[in-house]
Amino acid sequence: VDIATDIVIENVNEGTDTVQTALASYTLGNNVENLTYTGSASFIGAGNALDNTITGGAGNDTLNGGAGADSLIGGAGNDTYIVDNVGDIVTEAADVGTDTVRTNLASYTLADNVENLSFAGTGTFAGTGNNLDNTITGGAATDTLSGGAGNDTLDGGAGADSLIGGAGDDTYIVDHAGDTVTEATDEGTDTVRTALANYTLAANVENLTYTGAVAFAGTGNSLDNTIKGGAGADTLDGNAGADILIGAAGNDTYIVDNVGDVVTEGLNAGTDLIKTVLSSYTLGNNVENLLYTGSASFTGTGNALVNTITGGAGNDTLDGGAGNDTLDGGAGDDIYVVDSAGDVIKDSAGTDEIRTALAAYSIAALVNVENLTYTGSASFTGTGNALANIITGGAGN
């Protein structure tokens, strides 16, 4: 068949018949079993109600057997197979393109050498991959997707889906609060990508990436997690493990509970806060504020930005570094390291001390700070307040 207007007429039960064509698309007429593409471009081939064999070529073919238990052979190229009968057989050679099965069957397992599986129906779907790097996409109902071996991407779509990655570095698209991710121990480095407003990683999944545009609360597990926020005001908590927390834009909050945690924040990407229970912490680049959430003594150090550092009930040592910082020790006998004339000290209890290398410093306005110590090497002017002060100078006049 070489002209679109060609008509093939075949009677019932008159042999096993074949159409060969180089047309870009062709649909078998009644009573013809087989269709073979003889061209070199992409081809759309459709069958009929019989058990058809449809063979594509070197292009990106779309083969649809229709009703009947069909045999679909794509050849080279990135082929798409429409599977609508449990008896359909897909035949694909190794390393000849990235191929996709689209099906409305309630369950389907990918054949060898086919990479992707997409559900086109409306009911519940069970989709299973193979040893390749599969992308498996569900529908609107409650789906169960199993990737098997390979670096798979599983996307259940709408509905509370069960996503099972298997071996390999798998990616899970979580778009429903009821989605369940199941990953075994030591089966690759796996990632959840989600637009949900909050998400906590399940066991054995390493990484979490937020894909939405609003504020996000992302929580890790006992592994070394990498958690990435978005443009909103995110709260990222890696939990146990040496985690990497990446906030991006927005006023982000980082929960740091392991000395190996790394916080990555972009320049001018919001006013950001570290909350930590560690006994000491130094702010990294581009993070403004530090809050101690423990109950013991704390050593908190700032950076070159304008920092606010808040201690707790213990005997804290707070040093804002460069910048006009605000230091709030809370209860306890606190030490404040003042290295900028614009530093602001807030204190409410305990016997507290200012340590400074500034040429002059007065605690007259600090009604709850008792002591002042000069840490420089030049001459110093130190002024107390109405409390019983201890003021200590240095080697200068």
CSV table of C-alpha atoms in Angstrom, one decimal, residues 33 58 77 92 120 124 132 138 166 208 236 262 325 351 385:
chain,number,residue,atom,x,y,z
A,33,GLU,CA,-4.0,-9.8,10.1
A,58,ALA,CA,13.8,2.6,12.3
A,77,GLY,CA,13.7,4.3,17.5
A,92,GLU,CA,11.8,-4.8,21.5
A,120,ALA,CA,-4.0,5.3,30.4
A,124,THR,CA,-6.6,0.9,40.0
A,132,LEU,CA,16.3,-1.2,33.0
A,138,GLY,CA,0.1,5.7,37.3
A,166,GLY,CA,13.7,-2.0,44.3
A,208,LEU,CA,14.2,14.9,49.4
A,236,LEU,CA,14.4,21.7,56.7
A,262,VAL,CA,25.9,21.2,56.2
A,325,ASP,CA,24.8,41.8,65.7
A,351,THR,CA,26.0,37.3,86.0
A,385,ASN,CA,26.6,50.7,85.2
